[in-house]
Amino acid sequence: MTELPAGHSSPGNGAGASPDLDLVSFGPFSLRSRLLEKDGAPVKLGSRAMDILRLLVSRAGEVVPKNEILSYAWSGLAVEEISLRVHVAELRKVLGDGRDGARYITNVPSRGYCFVAPVQRGERNAAQVPASRVPERTVPSAALPHRLDRMIGRDDVLPELSARLLADRFVTLRGPGGIGKTTVATALAHEMREAFEGNIHFLEFGPLKDAALVASTVAAALGLVVHHDDPSGSIVNFLRGRRLLLILDSCEHVIDEVARLAENIYREAPAIAILATSRESLLVEGEQIFELVPLPGPPQGARLSADEVLGYPAARLFVDRAAAAGHRGDITDEDAGVLAEICSKLDGIALAIELAAVRVGVYGLREMAALLDSRLKLEWRGRRTAPPRQQTLGATLDWSFGLIGESERTVFQRLAVFASPFTLKGAIAVATDDGAPADRVVDALEQLVAKSLVSAQPDGASRRYRLLDATRAYAMQKLADGGEAETIAHRHASYVQRTLEAGMAGQDGDQAARLQERASLLADARAALEWSYAREDGSTLRVPLAGSAARLFVELNLLNEARIWSGRALAVLDDANQGGRWELELQSTLGHAFMFTERNGEQAEAALRRGLEIAEALSDHANAFRLLSRLNMFYRRTGDYRHLVPTALQAERIARQIGDTAGIAGSKALLGVSYHLAGDQAEAQAHLDEGVRDDAALRGTQPGHFAYARTPQIPLARVLWLRGLPDRALDCVRPLVGAAAPRDVVMHCIALCWSSSVFAWTGDWAAVETMTGRLATHANVHGLAPYEAVATGFRAQTMIARGEVAGGIDLLRSALPRLHADRYELYASAFAADLSQGLNALGRVTEGLNVLHETIARVERGGGGFDMPELLRRRGDIETLTGDFDAAESSFTSSLALAEKQGALSWRLRTEMSLAALRRQRGARNPLGDLAATYARFTEGFETADLKAARLMLEEPSV
């Protein structure tokens, strides 16, 4: 069944052919009901093209699969894809797509179509709100850097840069360090919020030391899970068909990696706009250079008045910053020449102007001009091999460094160790000497902010601090020259470790805020780990630092990094940490990460079991629950169903000991899934019903919570179908499959997989196809290769069900070896059963029977499972084909007994149909009696595939 947008009625049902959208506007067009207008005048459009337009607009920014569009616009009819292309071409022609830079509909090859133009809902004048009064709904989900209240001298830059970006899609804002590239990029991001409907991602590469982390940083900002070393392909796949603005800030020190990624995005994602800021060009295809020139300053020797001098942006910025720093003297005509001289010496570089202006109150204009002669030099070498940012404004920073006191110098140097914005608490921890009062650091930091050596930015009710990139590089060199680099790096690593550890403790309070605080330390955690494993001075910090960072990596879905650092830490584990909390955290993380990034192998199980052993020895109930959940997941994936219920019961006991509401609800869901897969559907339903009742507690958990898990409604849907309640099963699954992807991408894959199985059981292959398409896309975007194999299996099922047997067999032949290699057996038995069915259809009966024998043996080794009655039925069907009627009847009898024991009425119905067909073939008296009795036990679902087939069989006249 094809899913339609909210409020939609299909064309053939008499309720209208389009979603009930409010008035929407895009470009010069407005659309309400079935009326399209351009600048207020009606536009003639065919009914099919109108249906397509309304569907695409209702899901603007989303790639709508072609089969969904066909099913929607030609409901109930079988049409070729060429019809869709013809009507899309008509629609593009009417809209003027491609003329004068206008873009509305894009084709995403092999996937579908996407409406890429910004859509404004409501009256058109709502789009005319000035930027200063942008409605809250346009604020992007990813926070942008704080915008300066006033940006002097760049009034003409923003409109021109915006136009270039919209026209060319890929612009590099190039200029020397300190000229204001980041300031302009930040202002542009705020200006273009409406143009991109808030879809703006601002990535600061300044904190990165390792160029290999560029793609991981972009992936994390986009919300992608990084499960492999190079996620560039996943990033491009995710962006293909979407419309958003990527701002890549401070690229010069990682320019090769940024250039490669930006070029790929430009080539493959035609609706993505890219703005890069760099001291040099990226030198790749598609790049357009926008040179950010120095701020114009007054000419020297021109004998200008004060007013005339202040008409130049460089002078205006100087005076504005001097006044903000407390200088109250007016610029007179006598001062005008000196101010012009200062501006000339500063070359219109915004940072240099600001650094000089804040000292005017101390030295005066004339003295400042003299200091600039002797202390300030600007060198722009631009060599990629030069130390990053080392020579950017080096002379300016030498001068500035010489004007601050000794205490401020010490604090300034030490703060350079932070790789990302830091808090006052962090500054105190790193910059305060043992036994010294923290007040000295607080006072020094205040002065550094006032003198523009440290920038401050709002962070809720508090503030965060940051050294500009060039300033930080300069301060780091000073720190090394002073011989303090190793000492301060050790303090920094200790602070990061303590802060991460503190964030791990407890489940109370605002968990989202705690996670955000921990996530803000990611760059510093990476830097601290690199230092501790590279320096002998950091040896004592290696295990606790990796242990406290491990959970952060898992929470942020950075599982590859979690695996690497956990493995390195366990390799250097000493006696003091053996069997302690850090080994517990590292083993737990290693097992979890291995399961998803490598395979469900013995190393993953051994790590999880070792972690559980330690948790039990330490009476750490929360971690014991977490490890039991992960072990349960491991056994689900490997098909070792005999371990599921014992681990879930143990988790339930622990949850009750803890007394946490979400934990108890999570244990119910865990038990329900375990009973379901182990083959006790009555118990599964009872526990999942309880889990659903307490679902609100589960939904409120954050990734750090020990019971963080998916909703129990998806497994409940499968149980309800097995129990003989198909309609309730579909009611459970329908509202979930159309929802946006949840915060945990693995959970979303599981929801899509299990929803697909419910739709397959009810015979709704159109819905299976839709879910499979979403699963394949989602898994590909996030690099979840095992789920890609599962998607292939579901697609093969659909093909076989529709009679495309040979193609389905080929797909299953490719998917099943991949699943077996990864020990991912959860879906393999069902796919193998379909493979045997396909082989039978092609007359390869013996081969099909062998596949089933192998599959049944594999499931039995895992303790049996929920689908064993169906596998036995499938075997009986093949034995019937071979003429071995006694063996077939034995298989059917075993299937019926097991289905009844499991409480799986739907499996029983299927087997009764197969057995009735066999008995009729053998000439038995009343062959349909047992089928009729089983059919009579159903109270719903009479329009689903199995019940319709049973009814037809019962209505057939006796022969």
Coordinates of N, CA, C and O in Angstrom, one line a residue, residues 752 756 767-777 790-792 794-795 798:
L752 N 11.9 0.0 10.2 CA 11.6 -0.2 8.8 C 11.6 -1.7 8.4 O 10.8 -2.2 7.7
S756 N 8.3 -3.8 7.5 CA 8.2 -4.5 6.2 C 7.7 -5.9 6.4 O 7.0 -6.4 5.5
A767 N 3.3 -1.7 0.0 CA 3.9 -1.1 1.2 C 5.3 -1.7 1.5 O 6.2 -0.9 1.9
V768 N 5.5 -3.0 1.3 CA 6.8 -3.5 1.5 C 7.8 -2.8 0.6 O 9.0 -2.5 1.0
E769 N 7.4 -2.6 -0.7 CA 8.3 -2.0 -1.6 C 8.7 -0.6 -1.2 O 9.8 -0.1 -1.2
T770 N 7.7 0.2 -0.6 CA 7.9 1.5 -0.2 C 8.9 1.5 1.0 O 9.9 2.3 1.1
M771 N 8.6 0.6 2.0 CA 9.5 0.5 3.2 C 10.9 0.1 2.8 O 11.9 0.6 3.3
T772 N 11.0 -0.8 1.8 CA 12.3 -1.3 1.4 C 13.1 -0.2 0.8 O 14.3 -0.1 1.0
G773 N 12.4 0.6 0.0 CA 13.1 1.8 -0.6 C 13.7 2.7 0.4 O 14.8 3.2 0.3
R774 N 12.9 3.0 1.4 CA 13.4 3.9 2.5 C 14.5 3.2 3.3 O 15.5 3.9 3.7
L775 N 14.4 1.9 3.5 CA 15.4 1.2 4.3 C 16.7 1.3 3.5 O 17.8 1.5 4.1
A776 N 16.7 1.0 2.2 CA 17.9 0.9 1.4 C 18.6 2.3 1.4 O 19.8 2.4 1.5
T777 N 17.8 3.3 1.2 CA 18.3 4.7 1.2 C 18.9 5.1 2.5 O 20.0 5.6 2.6
V790 N 19.7 -6.6 4.2 CA 18.3 -6.9 4.5 C 17.3 -6.2 3.5 O 16.3 -6.9 3.1
A791 N 17.6 -5.0 3.2 CA 16.7 -4.3 2.2 C 16.7 -5.1 0.9 O 15.7 -5.3 0.2
T792 N 17.8 -5.6 0.5 CA 17.9 -6.4 -0.8 C 17.0 -7.7 -0.6 O 16.3 -8.1 -1.6
F794 N 14.3 -8.0 1.3 CA 12.9 -7.7 1.2 C 12.5 -7.4 -0.2 O 11.4 -7.7 -0.7
R795 N 13.4 -6.8 -1.0 CA 13.1 -6.5 -2.4 C 13.0 -7.8 -3.2 O 12.1 -7.9 -4.0
T798 N 9.6 -9.3 -2.5 CA 8.5 -8.6 -3.3 C 8.5 -9.1 -4.7 O 7.5 -9.4 -5.3

